[in-house]
Coordinates of C-alpha atoms in Angstrom, one line a residue:
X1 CA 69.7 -36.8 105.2
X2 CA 69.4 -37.0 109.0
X3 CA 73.5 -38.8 108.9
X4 CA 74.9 -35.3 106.9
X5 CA 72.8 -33.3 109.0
X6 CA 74.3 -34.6 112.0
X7 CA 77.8 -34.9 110.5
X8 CA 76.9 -31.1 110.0
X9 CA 75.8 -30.2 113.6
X10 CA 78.8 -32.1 114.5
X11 CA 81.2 -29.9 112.7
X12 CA 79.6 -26.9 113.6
X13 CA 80.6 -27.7 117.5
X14 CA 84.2 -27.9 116.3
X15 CA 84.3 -24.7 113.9
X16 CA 83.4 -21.3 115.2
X17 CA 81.3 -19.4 112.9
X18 CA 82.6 -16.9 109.9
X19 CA 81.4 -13.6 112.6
X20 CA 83.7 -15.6 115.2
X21 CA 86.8 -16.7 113.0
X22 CA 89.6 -15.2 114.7
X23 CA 91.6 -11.9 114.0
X24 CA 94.3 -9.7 115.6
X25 CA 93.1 -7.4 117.6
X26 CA 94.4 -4.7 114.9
X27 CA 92.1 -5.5 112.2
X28 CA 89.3 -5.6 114.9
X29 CA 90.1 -2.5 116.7
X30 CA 89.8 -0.8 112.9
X31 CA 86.6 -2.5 111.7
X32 CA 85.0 -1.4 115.7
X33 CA 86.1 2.0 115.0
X34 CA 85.2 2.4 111.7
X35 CA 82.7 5.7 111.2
X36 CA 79.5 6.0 109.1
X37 CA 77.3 9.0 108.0
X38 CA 75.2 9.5 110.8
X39 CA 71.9 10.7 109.8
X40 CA 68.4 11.0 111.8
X41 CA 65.7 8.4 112.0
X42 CA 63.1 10.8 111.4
X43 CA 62.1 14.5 112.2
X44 CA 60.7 15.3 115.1
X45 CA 56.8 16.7 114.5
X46 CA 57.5 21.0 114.6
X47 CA 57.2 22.2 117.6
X48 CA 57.4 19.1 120.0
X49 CA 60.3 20.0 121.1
X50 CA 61.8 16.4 120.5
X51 CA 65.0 15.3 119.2
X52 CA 65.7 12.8 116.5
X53 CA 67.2 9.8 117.3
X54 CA 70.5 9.8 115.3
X55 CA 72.3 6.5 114.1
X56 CA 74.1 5.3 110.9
X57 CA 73.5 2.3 108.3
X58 CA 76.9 1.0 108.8
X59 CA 78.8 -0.7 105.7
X60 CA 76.3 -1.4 102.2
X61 CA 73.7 -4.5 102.5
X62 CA 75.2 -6.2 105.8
X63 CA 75.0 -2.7 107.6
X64 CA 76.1 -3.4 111.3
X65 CA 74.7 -7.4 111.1
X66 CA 78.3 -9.3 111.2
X67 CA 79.5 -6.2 113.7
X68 CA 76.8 -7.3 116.2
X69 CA 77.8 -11.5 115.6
X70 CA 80.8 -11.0 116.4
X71 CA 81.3 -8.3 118.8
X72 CA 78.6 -8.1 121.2
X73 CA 78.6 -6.7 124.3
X74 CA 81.9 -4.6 122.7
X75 CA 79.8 -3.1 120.1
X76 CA 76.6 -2.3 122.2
X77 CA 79.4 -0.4 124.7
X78 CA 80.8 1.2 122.0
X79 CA 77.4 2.5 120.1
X80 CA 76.5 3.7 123.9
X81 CA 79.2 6.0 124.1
X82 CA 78.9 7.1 120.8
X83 CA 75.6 8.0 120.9
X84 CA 73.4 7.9 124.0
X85 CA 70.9 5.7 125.4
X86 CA 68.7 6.0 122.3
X87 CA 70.0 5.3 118.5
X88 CA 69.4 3.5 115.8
X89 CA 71.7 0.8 114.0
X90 CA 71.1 -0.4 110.2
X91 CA 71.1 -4.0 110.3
X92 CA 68.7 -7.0 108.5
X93 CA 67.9 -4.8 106.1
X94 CA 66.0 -2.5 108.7
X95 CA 67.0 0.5 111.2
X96 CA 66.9 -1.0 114.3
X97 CA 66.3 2.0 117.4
X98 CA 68.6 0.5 120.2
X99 CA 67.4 1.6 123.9
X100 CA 69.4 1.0 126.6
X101 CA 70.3 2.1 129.8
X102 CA 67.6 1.8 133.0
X103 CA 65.9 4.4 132.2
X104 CA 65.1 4.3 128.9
X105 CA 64.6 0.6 129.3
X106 CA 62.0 1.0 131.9
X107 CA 60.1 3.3 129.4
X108 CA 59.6 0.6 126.8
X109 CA 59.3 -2.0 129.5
X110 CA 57.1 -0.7 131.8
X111 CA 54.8 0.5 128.8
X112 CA 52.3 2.6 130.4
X113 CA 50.8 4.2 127.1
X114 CA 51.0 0.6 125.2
X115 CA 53.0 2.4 122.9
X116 CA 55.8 -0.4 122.7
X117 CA 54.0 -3.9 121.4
X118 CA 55.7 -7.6 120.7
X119 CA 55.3 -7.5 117.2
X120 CA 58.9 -6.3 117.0
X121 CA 60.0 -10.0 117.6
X122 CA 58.0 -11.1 114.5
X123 CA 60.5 -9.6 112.2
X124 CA 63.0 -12.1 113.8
X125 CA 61.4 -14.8 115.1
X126 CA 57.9 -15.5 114.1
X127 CA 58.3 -17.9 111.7
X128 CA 60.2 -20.1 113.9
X129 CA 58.3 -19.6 117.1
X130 CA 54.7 -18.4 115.9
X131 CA 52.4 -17.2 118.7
X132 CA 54.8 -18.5 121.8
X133 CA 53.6 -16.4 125.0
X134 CA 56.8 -13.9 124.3
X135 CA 55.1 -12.5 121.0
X136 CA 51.6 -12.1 122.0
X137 CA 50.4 -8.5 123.5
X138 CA 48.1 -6.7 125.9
X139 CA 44.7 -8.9 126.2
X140 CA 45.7 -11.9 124.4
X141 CA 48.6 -12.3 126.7
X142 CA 47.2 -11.9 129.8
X143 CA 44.8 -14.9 129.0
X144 CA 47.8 -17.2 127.6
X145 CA 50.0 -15.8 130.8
X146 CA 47.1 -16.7 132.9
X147 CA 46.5 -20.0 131.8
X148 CA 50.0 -20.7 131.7
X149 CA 50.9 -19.2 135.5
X150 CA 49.2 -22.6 136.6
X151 CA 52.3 -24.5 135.1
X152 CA 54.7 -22.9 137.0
X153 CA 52.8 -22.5 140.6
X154 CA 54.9 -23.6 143.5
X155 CA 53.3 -27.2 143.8
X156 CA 54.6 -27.8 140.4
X157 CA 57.8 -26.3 140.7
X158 CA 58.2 -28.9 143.6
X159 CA 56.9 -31.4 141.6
X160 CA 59.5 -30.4 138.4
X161 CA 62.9 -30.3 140.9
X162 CA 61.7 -34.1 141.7
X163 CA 61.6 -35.2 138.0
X164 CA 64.3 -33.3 137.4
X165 CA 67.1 -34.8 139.9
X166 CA 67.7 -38.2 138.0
X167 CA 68.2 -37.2 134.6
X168 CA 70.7 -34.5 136.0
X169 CA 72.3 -36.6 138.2
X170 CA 72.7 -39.6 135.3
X171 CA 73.6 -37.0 132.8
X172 CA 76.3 -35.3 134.5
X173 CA 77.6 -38.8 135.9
X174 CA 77.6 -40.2 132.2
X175 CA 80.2 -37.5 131.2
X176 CA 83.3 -38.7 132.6
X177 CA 86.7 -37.5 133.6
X178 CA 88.1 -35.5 130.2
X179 CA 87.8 -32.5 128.5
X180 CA 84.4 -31.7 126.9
X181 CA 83.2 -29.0 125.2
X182 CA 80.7 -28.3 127.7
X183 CA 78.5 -25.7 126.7
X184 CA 77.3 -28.9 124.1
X185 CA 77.1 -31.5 126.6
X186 CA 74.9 -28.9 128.8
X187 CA 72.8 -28.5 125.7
X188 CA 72.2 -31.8 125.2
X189 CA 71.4 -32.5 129.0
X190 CA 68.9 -29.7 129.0
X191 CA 67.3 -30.7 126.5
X192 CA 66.8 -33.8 128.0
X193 CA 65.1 -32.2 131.0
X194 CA 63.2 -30.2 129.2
X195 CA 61.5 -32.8 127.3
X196 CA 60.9 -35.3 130.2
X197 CA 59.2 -32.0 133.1
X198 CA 57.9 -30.3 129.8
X199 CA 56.2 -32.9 128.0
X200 CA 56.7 -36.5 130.5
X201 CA 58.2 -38.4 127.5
X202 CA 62.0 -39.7 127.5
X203 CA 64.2 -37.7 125.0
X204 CA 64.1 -40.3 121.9
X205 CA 60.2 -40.8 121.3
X206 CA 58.5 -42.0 118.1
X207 CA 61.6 -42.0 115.8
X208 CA 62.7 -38.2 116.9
X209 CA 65.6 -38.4 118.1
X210 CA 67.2 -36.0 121.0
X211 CA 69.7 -35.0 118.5
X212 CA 67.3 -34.4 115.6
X213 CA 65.4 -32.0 118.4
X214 CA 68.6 -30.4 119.2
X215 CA 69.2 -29.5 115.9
X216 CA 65.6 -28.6 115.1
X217 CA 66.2 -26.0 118.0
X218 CA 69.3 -25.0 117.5
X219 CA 68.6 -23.9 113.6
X220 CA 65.0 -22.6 114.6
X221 CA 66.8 -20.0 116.9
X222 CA 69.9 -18.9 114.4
X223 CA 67.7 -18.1 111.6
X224 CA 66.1 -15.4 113.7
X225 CA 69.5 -13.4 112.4
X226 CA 70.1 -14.4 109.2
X227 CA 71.2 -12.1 107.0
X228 CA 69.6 -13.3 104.3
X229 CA 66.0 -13.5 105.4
X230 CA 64.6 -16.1 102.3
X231 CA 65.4 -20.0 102.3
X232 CA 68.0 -20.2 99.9
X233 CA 69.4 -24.1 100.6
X234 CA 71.7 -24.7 102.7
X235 CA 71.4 -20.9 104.2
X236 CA 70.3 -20.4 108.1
X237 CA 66.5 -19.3 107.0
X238 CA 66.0 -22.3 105.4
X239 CA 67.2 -24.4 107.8
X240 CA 65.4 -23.1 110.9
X241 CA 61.7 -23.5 108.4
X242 CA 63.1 -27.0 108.7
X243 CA 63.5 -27.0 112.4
X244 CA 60.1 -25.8 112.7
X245 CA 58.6 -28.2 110.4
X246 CA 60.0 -30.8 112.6
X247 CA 59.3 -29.3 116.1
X248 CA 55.9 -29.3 115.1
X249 CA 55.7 -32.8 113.7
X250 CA 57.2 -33.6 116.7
X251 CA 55.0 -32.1 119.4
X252 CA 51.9 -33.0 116.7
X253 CA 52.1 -36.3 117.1
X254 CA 52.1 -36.6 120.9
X255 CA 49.2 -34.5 121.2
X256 CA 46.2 -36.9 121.0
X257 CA 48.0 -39.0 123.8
X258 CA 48.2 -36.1 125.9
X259 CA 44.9 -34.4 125.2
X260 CA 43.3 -37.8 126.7
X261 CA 45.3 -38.1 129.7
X262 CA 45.8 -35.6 133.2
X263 CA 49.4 -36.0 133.6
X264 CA 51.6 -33.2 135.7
X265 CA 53.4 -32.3 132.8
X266 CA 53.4 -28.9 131.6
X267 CA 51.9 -30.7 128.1
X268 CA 49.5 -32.0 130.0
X269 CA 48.4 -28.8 131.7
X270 CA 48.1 -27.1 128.6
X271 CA 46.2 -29.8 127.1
X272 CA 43.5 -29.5 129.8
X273 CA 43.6 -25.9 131.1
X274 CA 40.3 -24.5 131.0
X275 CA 39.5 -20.4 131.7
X276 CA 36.4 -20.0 133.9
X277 CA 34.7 -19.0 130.4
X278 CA 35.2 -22.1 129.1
X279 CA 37.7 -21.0 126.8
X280 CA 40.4 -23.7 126.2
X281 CA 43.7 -24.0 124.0
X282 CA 43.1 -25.4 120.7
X283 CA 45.7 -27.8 119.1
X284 CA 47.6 -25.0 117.2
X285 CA 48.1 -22.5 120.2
X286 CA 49.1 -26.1 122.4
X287 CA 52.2 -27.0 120.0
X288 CA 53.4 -23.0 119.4
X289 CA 53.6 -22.6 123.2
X290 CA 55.0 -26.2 123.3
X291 CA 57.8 -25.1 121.2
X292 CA 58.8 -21.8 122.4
X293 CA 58.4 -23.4 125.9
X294 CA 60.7 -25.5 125.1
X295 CA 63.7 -23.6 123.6
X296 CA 63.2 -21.1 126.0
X297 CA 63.7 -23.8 128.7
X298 CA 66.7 -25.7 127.3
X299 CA 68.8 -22.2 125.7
X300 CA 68.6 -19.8 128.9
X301 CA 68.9 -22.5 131.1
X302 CA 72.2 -23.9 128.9
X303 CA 74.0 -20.3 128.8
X304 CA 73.4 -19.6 132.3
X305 CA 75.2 -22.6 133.4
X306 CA 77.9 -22.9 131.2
X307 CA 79.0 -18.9 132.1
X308 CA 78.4 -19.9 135.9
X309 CA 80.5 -23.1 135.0
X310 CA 83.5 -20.8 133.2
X311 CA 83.0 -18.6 136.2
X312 CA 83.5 -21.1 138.9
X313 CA 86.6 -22.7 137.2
X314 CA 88.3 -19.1 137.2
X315 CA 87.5 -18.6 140.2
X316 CA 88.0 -22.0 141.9
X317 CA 87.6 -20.8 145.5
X318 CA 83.9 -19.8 144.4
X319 CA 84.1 -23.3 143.5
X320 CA 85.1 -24.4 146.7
X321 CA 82.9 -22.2 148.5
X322 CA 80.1 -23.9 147.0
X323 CA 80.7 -27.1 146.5
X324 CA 81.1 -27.4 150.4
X325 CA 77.2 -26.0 150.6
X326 CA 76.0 -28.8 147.8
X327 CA 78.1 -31.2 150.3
X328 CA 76.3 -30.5 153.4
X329 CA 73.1 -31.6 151.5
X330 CA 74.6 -34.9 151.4
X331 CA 74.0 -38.0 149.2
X332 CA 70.4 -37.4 148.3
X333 CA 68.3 -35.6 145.6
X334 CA 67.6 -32.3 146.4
X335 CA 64.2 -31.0 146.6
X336 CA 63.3 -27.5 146.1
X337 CA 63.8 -26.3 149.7
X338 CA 67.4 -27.9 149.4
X339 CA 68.3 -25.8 146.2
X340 CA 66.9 -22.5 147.5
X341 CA 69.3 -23.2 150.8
X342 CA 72.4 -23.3 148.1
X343 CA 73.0 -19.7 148.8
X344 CA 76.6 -19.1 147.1
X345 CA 75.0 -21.2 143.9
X346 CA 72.3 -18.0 143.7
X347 CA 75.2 -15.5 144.0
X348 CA 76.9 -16.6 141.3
X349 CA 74.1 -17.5 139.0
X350 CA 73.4 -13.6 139.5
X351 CA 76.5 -12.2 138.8
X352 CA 76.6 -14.8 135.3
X353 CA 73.7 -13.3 134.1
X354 CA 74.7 -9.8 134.9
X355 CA 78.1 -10.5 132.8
X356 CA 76.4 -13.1 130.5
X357 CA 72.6 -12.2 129.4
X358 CA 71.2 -15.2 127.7
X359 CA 69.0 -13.4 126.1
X360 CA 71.2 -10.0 124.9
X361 CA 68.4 -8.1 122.9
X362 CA 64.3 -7.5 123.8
X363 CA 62.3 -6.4 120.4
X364 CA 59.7 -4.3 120.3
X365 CA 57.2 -2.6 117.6
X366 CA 55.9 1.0 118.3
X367 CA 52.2 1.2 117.8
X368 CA 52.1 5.0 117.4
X369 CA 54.8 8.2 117.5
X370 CA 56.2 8.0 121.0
X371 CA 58.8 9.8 122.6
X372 CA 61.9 8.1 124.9
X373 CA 64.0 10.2 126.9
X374 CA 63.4 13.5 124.6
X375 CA 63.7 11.7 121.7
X376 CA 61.7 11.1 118.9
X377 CA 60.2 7.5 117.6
X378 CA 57.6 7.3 115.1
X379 CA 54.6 4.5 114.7
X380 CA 56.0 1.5 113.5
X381 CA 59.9 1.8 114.6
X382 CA 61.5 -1.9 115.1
X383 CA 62.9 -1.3 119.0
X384 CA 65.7 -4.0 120.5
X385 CA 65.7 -3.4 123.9
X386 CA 69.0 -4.1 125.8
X387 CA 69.6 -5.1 129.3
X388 CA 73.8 -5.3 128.3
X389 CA 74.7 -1.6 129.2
X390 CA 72.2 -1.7 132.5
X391 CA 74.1 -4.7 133.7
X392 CA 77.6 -2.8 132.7
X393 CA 76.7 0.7 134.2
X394 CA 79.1 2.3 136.9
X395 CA 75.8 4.1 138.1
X396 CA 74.8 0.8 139.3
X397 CA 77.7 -1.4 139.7
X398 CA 81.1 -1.1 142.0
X399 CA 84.0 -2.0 139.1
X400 CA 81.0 -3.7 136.3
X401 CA 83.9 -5.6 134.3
X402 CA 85.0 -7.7 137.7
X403 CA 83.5 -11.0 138.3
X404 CA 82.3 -9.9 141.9
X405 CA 79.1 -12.3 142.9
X406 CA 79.3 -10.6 146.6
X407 CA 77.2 -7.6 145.0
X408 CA 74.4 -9.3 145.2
X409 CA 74.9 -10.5 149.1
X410 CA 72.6 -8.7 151.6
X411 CA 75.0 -6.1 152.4
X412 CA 75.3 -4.5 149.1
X413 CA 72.9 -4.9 146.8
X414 CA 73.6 -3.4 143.9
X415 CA 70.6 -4.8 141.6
X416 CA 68.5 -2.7 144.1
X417 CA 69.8 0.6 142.5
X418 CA 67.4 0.8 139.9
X419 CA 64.9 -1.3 139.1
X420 CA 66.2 -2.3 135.7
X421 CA 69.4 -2.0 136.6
X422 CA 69.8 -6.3 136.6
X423 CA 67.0 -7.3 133.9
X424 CA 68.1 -10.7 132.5
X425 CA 64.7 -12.2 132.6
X426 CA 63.0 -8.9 130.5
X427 CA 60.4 -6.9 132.7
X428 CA 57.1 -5.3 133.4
X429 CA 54.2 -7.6 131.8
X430 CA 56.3 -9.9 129.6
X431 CA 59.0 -11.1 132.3
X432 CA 60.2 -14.6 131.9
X433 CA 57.6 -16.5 133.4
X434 CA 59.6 -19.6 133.6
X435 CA 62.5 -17.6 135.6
X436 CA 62.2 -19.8 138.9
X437 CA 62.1 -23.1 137.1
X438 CA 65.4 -21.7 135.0
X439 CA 67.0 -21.0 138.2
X440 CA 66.2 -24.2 139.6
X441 CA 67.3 -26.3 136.7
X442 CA 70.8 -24.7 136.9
X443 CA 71.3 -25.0 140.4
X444 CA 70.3 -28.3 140.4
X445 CA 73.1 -29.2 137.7
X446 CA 75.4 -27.0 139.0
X447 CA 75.0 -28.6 142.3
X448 CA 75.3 -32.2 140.5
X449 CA 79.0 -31.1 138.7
X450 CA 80.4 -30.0 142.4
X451 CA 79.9 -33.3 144.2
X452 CA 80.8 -35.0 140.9
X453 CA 83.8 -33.1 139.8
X454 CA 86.0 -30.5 139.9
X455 CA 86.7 -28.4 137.1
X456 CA 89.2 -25.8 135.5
X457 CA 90.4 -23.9 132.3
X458 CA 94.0 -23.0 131.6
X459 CA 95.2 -19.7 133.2
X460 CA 94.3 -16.8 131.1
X461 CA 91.7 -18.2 129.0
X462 CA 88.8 -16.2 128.3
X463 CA 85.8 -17.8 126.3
X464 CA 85.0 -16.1 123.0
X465 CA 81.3 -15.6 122.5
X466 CA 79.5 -15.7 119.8
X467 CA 76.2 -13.6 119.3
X468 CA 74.8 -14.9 116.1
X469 CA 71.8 -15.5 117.5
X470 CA 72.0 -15.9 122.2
X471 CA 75.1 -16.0 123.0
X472 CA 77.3 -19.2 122.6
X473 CA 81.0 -19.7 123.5
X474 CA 82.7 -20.0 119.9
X475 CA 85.2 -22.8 121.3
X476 CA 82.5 -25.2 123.1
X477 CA 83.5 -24.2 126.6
X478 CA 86.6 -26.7 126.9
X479 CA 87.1 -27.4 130.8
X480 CA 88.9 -30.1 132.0
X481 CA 87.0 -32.4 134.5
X482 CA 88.3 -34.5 137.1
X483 CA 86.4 -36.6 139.7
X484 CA 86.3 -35.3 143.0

């Protein structure tokens, strides 16, 4: 079973999904602009004043599912202009009200009437990554944010960059001249960091295997979009109940071990946090943090590099420019003071998560009838929340579609326009909480690749991306690597 799954996994690296098989541009221009009955989510109460918020079911059963996989960023741009900052979408079997734009964005995000709560990523996601920090609300969260802030204080961070360094270092050495599909080999390295800072264990413990985790992850995450939402075998909701099942098997059986030591891994910290009421994580809560912890460490972390990596190999004389800062560090392992100095490594990063998002789509549940920008929303509306047309918007951005990192130098600014204008790490109470650990990781590998390599793509290649579930280059990022 484990020998077809992986001869599976395998093949999936190689073969871009159906959403991502490719077309000419023709037959994609015509399914993009094909039209749909547009019709009104629901009435506005008399008298309010209110609009409805209009939108369309798109084609019967999929509705606009297999447009989203396989468009994107394209279709969110499009459904913009056709309808406004605030529409709906049919899709999963649900009408899905899109909001997007900074200001209706900060609305939601912001949240100052608690009208918008979490339980919008249940429909997607809850039975893959029950209770993880992202999908608790208002009271509850504070506590499990609180308890959970002392994980990622400053000391630790320190202490994460130095565990870090050899694993990167080893990884990326271990890769060799060639031509790898790199967005998979940064998975895999990830992943390895993640489980060694996260939970102090090497990547292979107790029979599970790095690759059997990978998978476990990989499936958990798809199945969040599946279109059909029961586990028929061999379908994606099936197979990410299976990832589950194993994640939790997997973070199970380390738990006594950890519950009786004080390491100064985040496991640990969970394991022994105590509130000043005595209150204290029981073993259920520990391994459905543990797990969203986890992918949310290793799948950010692995889309923001690889875009910064595609970026940096168009753009060799970014390349240049930074691999001569990761030089003057010298031979050693940087510590956190070191990466923070690596100031052309944090322009780009920026500018990769402006033009790449790792995480495209924020969900949200009304708790009551609401109203965004003059529109209408009634209790119980599924929201997606979208920072792609913020980080696209000429209101905010000098020429949005050019790779440009010198935007964010001192003497522009543009992220400073509005304050959602550059949201890849969400906002208001639920922002990532592990941002400056993700920014560390990547600089620390990116730094690793520029005094080990350099790197390119052939001229005019693009990456397709596929947005089946975060965003993944269909080909496997192929880059050709050459020592330095």
């Amino acid at each position: 079973m484990a020998g077809t799954a992986a001869r599976i996994a395998a093949l999936r690296e190689r073969v871009p999904p159906l959403t991502a098989v490719p077309l000419p541009r023709a037959v994609d221009e015509r399914w993009l602009g094909a039209r749909f009955p547009v019709r009104a989510l629901a009435e506005p109460p008399s008298g309010s004043g209110l609009a409805p918020v209009l939108g369309d079911d798109g084609p019967p059963v999929v509705g606009h599912a297999p447009d989203m996989m396989r468009f994107g960023l394209e279709f969110t741009m499009r459904r913009f202009a056709q309808y406004g900052p605030v529409y709906w979408t049919g899709a999963f079997g649900r009408r899905i009200v899109s909001l997007s734009g900074p200001e209706a964005t900060r609305i939601a995000l912001v949240n100052k009437d608690k009208a918008f709560s979490q339980e919008g990523w249940n429909f997607f996601i809850e039975r893959f990554f029950d209770r993880g920090l992202m999908l608790l609300d208002f009271g509850e969260h504070r506590l499990h944010r609180r308890i959970m802030q002392e994980a990622f204080t400053r000391e630790r961070l320190a202490g994460y960059v130095t565990q870090m360094g050899p694993p990167l270092r080893e990884g990326v050495r271990a890769w060799g001249a060639g031509g790898p599909r790199l967005y998979w080999a940064l998975k895999q390295l990830t992943l390895d960091v993640a489980t060694r800072v996260f939970m102090g264990l090497p990547a292979e413990t107790g029979g599970f295997g790095a690759g059997r985790i990978n998978r476990a992850f990989v499936s958990a995450v798809r199945a969040g979009t599946a279109i059909v939402r029961y586990p028929v075998p061999g379908g994606r909701w099936a197979a990410g109940l299976r990832g589950r099942r194993l994640l939790e098997n997997y973070f199970g059986a380390s738990l006594p071990a950890k519950r009786a030591t004080d390491g100064d891994d985040l496991f640990s910290a969970l394991c022994q946090a105590t509130t000043e009421d005595g209150d204290r994580f029981g073993d259920a809560d520990i391994v459905n943090h543990m797990i969203f912890l986890m992918m949310a460490a290793h799948d950010t972390t692995t889309i923001t590099s690889s875009a910064m990596a595609y970026y940096l190999a168009k753009y060799p004389e970014w390349q240049e420019r930074a691999r001569a800062e990761s030089l003057r560090l010298g031979d050693g392992l940087p510590d956190i003071e070191a990466l923070e100095s690596l100031e052309t490594l944090d322009l780009v990063m920026k500018e990769a998560l402006r033009l790449r998002a790792p995480v495209p789509s924020l969900a949200r549940m009304t708790t009551k009838d609401t109203e965004v920008l003059g529109h209408y929303l009634p209790a119980g509306a599924l929201v997606a929340v979208s920072p792609t047309v913020n980080h696209f918007s000429p209101e905010c951005w000098t020429d949005p579609l050019r790779f440009d990192p010198l935007r964010f130098g001192p003497d522009r600014r543009e992220d400073k326009t509005h304050r959602f204008a550059w949201m890849p790490f969400g906002g208001g109470a639920h922002k990532c909480i592990g941002l400056q650990f993700g920014g560390l990781e990547v600089k620390a590998l990116l730094h690793e690749m520029l005094r080990t390599y350099r790197w390119s793509v052939p001229a005019g290649y693009t990456p397709k991306w596929d947005y089946v579930s975060l965003p993944v280059p269909t080909d496997g990022l192929p880059v050709q690597l050459t020592y330095r």
